Short mmCIF file of C-alpha atoms in Angstrom, two decimals:
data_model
loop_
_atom_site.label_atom_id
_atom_site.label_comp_id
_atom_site.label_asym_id
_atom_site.label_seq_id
_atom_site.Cartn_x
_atom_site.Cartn_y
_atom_site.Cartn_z
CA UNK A 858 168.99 153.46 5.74
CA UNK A 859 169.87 156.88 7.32
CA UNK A 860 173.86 157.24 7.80
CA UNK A 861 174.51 158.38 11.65
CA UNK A 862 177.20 160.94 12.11
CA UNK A 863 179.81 161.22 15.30
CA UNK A 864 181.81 164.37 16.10
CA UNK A 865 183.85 165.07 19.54
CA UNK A 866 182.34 167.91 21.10
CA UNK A 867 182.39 169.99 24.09
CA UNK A 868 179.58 171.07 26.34
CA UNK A 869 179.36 175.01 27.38
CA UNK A 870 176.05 174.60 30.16
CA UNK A 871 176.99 176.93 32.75
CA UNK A 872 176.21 180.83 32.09
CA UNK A 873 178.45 183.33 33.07
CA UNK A 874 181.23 181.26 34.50
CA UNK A 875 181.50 177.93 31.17
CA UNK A 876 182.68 174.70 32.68
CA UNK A 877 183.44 173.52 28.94
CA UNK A 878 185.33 170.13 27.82
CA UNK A 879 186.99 169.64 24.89
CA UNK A 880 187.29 166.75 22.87
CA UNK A 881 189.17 166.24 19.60
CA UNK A 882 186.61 164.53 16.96
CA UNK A 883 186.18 162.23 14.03
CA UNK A 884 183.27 161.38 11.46
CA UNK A 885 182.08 157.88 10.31
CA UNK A 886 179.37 157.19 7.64
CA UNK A 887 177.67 153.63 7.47
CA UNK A 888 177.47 152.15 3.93
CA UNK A 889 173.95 150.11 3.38
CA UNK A 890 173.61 146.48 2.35
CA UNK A 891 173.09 143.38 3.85
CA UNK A 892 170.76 142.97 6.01
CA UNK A 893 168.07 146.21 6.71
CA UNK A 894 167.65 147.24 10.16
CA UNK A 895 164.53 145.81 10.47
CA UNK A 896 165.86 142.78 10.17
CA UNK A 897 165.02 141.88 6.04
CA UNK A 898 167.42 141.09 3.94
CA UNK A 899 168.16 143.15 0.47
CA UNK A 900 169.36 141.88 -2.61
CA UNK A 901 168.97 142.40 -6.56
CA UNK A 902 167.43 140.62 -9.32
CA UNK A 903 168.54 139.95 -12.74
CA UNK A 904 166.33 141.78 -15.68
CA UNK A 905 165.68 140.33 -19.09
CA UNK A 906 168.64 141.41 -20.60
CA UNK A 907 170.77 140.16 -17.71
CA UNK A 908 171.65 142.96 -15.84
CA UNK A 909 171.44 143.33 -12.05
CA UNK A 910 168.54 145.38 -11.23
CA UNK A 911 168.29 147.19 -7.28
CA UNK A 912 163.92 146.25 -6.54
CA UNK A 913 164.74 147.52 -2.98
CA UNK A 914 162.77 151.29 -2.93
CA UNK A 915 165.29 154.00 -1.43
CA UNK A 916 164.58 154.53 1.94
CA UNK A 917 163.39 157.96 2.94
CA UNK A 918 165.60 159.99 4.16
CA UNK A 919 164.38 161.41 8.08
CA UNK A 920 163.65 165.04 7.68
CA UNK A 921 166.36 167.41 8.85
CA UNK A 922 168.53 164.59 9.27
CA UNK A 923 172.27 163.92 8.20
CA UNK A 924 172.34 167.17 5.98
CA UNK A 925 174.73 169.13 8.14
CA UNK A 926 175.73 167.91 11.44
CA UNK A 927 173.20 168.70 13.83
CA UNK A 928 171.54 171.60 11.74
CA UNK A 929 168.43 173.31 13.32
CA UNK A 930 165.48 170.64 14.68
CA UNK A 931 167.81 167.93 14.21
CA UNK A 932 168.50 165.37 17.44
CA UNK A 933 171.62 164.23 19.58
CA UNK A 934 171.98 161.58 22.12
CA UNK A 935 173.49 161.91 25.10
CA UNK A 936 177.25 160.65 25.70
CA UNK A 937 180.29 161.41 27.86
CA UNK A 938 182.43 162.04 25.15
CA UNK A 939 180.64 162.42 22.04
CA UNK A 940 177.15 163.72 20.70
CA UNK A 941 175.75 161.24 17.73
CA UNK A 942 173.68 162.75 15.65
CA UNK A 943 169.86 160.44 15.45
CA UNK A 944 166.19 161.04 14.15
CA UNK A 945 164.67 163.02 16.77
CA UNK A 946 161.82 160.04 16.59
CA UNK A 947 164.82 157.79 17.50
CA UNK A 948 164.44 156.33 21.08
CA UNK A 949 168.18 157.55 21.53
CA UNK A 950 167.03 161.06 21.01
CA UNK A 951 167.68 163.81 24.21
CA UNK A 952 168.14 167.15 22.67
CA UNK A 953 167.23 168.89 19.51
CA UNK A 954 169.19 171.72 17.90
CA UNK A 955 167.60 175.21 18.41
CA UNK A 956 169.91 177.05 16.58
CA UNK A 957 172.69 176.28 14.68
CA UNK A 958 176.39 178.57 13.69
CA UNK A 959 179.65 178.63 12.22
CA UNK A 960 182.61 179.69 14.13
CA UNK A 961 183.22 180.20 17.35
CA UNK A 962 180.54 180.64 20.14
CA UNK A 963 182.77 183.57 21.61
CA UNK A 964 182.52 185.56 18.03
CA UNK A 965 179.05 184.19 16.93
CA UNK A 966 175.50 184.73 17.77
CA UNK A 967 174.45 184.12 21.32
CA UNK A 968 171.74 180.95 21.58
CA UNK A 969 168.17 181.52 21.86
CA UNK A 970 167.60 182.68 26.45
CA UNK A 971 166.01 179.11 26.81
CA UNK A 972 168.79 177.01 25.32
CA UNK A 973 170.04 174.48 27.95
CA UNK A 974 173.13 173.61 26.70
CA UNK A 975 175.53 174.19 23.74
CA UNK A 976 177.56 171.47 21.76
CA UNK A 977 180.99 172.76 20.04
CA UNK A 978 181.90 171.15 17.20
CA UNK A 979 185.72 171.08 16.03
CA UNK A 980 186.22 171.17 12.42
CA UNK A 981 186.95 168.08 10.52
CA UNK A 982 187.95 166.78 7.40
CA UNK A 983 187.21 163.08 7.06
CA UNK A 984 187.79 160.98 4.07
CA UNK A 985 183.96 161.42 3.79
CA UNK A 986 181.28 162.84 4.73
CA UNK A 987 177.22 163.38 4.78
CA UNK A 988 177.23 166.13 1.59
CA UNK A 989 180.35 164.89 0.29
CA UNK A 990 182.34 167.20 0.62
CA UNK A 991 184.75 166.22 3.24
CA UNK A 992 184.55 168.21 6.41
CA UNK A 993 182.32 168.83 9.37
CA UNK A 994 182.82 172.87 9.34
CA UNK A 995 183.52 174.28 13.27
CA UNK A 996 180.16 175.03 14.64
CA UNK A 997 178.08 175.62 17.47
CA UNK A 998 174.75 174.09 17.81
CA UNK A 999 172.21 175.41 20.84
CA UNK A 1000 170.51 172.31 22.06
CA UNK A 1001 167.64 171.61 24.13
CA UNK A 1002 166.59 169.07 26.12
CA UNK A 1003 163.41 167.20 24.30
CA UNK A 1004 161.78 166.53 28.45
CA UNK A 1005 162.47 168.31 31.87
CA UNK A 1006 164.34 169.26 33.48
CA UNK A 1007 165.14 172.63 31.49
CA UNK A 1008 168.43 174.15 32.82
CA UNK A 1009 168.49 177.07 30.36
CA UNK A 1010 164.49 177.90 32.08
CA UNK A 1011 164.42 180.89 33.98
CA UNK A 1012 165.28 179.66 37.20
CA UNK A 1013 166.94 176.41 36.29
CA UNK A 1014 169.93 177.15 37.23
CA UNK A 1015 172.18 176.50 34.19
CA UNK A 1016 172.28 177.32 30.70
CA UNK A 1017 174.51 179.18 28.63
CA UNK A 1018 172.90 182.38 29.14
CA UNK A 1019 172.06 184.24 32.31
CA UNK A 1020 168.41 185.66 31.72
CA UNK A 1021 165.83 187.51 33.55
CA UNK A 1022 163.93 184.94 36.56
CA UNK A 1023 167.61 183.37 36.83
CA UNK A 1024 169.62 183.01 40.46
CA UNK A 1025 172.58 183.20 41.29
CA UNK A 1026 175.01 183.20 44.35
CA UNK A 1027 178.87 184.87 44.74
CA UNK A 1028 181.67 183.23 43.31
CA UNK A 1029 184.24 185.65 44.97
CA UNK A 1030 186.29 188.26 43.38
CA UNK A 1031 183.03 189.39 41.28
CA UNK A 1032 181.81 187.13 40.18
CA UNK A 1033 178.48 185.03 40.43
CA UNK A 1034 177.36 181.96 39.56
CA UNK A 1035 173.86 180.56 38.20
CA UNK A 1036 172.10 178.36 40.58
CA UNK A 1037 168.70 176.53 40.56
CA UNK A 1038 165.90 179.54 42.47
CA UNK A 1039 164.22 176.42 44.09
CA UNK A 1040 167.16 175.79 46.19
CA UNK A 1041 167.81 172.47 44.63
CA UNK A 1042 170.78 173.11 43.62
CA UNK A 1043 174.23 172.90 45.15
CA UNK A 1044 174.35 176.32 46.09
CA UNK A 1045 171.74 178.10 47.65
CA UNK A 1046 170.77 181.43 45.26
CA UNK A 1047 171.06 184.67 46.89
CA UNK A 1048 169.93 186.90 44.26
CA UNK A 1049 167.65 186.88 41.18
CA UNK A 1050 167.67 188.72 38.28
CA UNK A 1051 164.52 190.93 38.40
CA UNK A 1052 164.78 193.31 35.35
CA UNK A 1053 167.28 193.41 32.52
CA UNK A 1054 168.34 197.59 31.29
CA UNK A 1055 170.82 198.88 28.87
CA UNK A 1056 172.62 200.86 31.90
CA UNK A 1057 172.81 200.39 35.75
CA UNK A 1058 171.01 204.00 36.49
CA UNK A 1059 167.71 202.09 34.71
CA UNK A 1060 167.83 199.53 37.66
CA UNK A 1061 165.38 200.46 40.40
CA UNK A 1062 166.51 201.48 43.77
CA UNK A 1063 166.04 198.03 45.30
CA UNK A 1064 168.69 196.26 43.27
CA UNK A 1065 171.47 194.83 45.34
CA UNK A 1066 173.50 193.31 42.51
CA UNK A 1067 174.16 194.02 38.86
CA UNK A 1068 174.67 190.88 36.22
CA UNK A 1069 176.09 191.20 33.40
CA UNK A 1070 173.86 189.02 30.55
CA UNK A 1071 175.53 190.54 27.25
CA UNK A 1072 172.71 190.98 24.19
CA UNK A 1073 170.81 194.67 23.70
CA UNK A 1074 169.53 194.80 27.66
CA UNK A 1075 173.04 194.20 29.01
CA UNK A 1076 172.73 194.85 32.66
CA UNK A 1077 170.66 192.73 34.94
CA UNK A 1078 169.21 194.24 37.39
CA UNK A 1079 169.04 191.78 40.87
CA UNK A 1080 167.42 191.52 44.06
CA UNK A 1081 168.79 190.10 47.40
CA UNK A 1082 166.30 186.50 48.24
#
């Protein structure tokens, strides 16, 4: 029986401006016996010489699955205040983990341009634990959704990255704001990212708005819609 995992998180999915909650976490591990969860029941049998002998076959273990907390290709459900960890072929399953890093997001790797949202894990240090040894390291995992809609798309309109095809509108005081280029979003977008440069005079003349998207190409280049 695989063991299923819960850690608090919080949720960075909006680029440039994060609308991120926090949550303080805790871990859990399920002990098997009893009854399977298929609904047979388990047991032992005594061998010749009297002692109890285990004829249930170990389970096998889902691939990718209860090693490290949501590790890469691994699945989450969704929650309002906490991520459990399932077997992507799990009907619970939303979101796999793209990528997967220690630390903090702000002094890590960015996530892959596509990734639609990003779960931060606190560290922990539970009584027990998946490998054994005790804690649930701080983290980041980038996650993405397993069916539509794609936020972290170009032109979804969220994401923790702002990437070239993406929208976005003024926020005042200079700053902007990702929205969906389809106008379904709550804000209507009034520029999109055309090109992305390493400085502003690689832009071409028709930009009306430079974005800053971090990574080697730094400066997005935008045009008025």
């Amino acid at each position: 029986m695989g063991s299923t995992e819960v850690v608090r998180v919080r949720v960075l999915a909006c680029a440039v401006l994060a609308v991120v909650a926090l949550f303080m976490g805790t871990g859990c591990q399920l002990a098997s016996g009893g009854d399977s969860e298929d609904g047979s029941s388990t047991g032992t049998s005594g061998a010749a010489d009297g002692t109890a002998v285990d004829q249930r076959p170990a389970p096998p273990r889902p691939t990718g699955y209860g090693t490290v907390f949501l590790s890469v290709d691994e699945c989450s459900s969704f929650g309002t205040t906490s991520f459990t960890e399932v077997p992507c072929t799990s009907e619970r399953a939303a979101a796999r983990v793209v990528a997967r890093y220690d630390g903090k997001v702000s002094a890590g790797p960015a996530c892959p341009a596509t990734t639609d949202f990003v779960l931060h894990i606190s560290e922990q240090r539970p009584a027990a634990d998946e490998d054994g040894d005790g804690a649930v390291p701080q983290g980041y995992s980038c996650m993405r959704n397993l069916q539509a809609p794609h936020p972290g798309d170009p032109g979804g309109g969220g994401g923790p990255r702002t990437i070239v095809g993406d929208c976005v509108y003024s926020a005042g005081q200079g700053e902007v704001r990702e929205t969906a280029c389809d106008g379904t979003g709550e804000k209507k977008p009034e520029y999109e990212v055309t090109e992305a440069v390493v400085k502003r005079v690689n832009c071409p003349a028709s930009t009306a708005l430079y974005v800053q998207l971090g990574g080697d190409r730094p400066v997005g280049c935008a045009k008025a819609v």
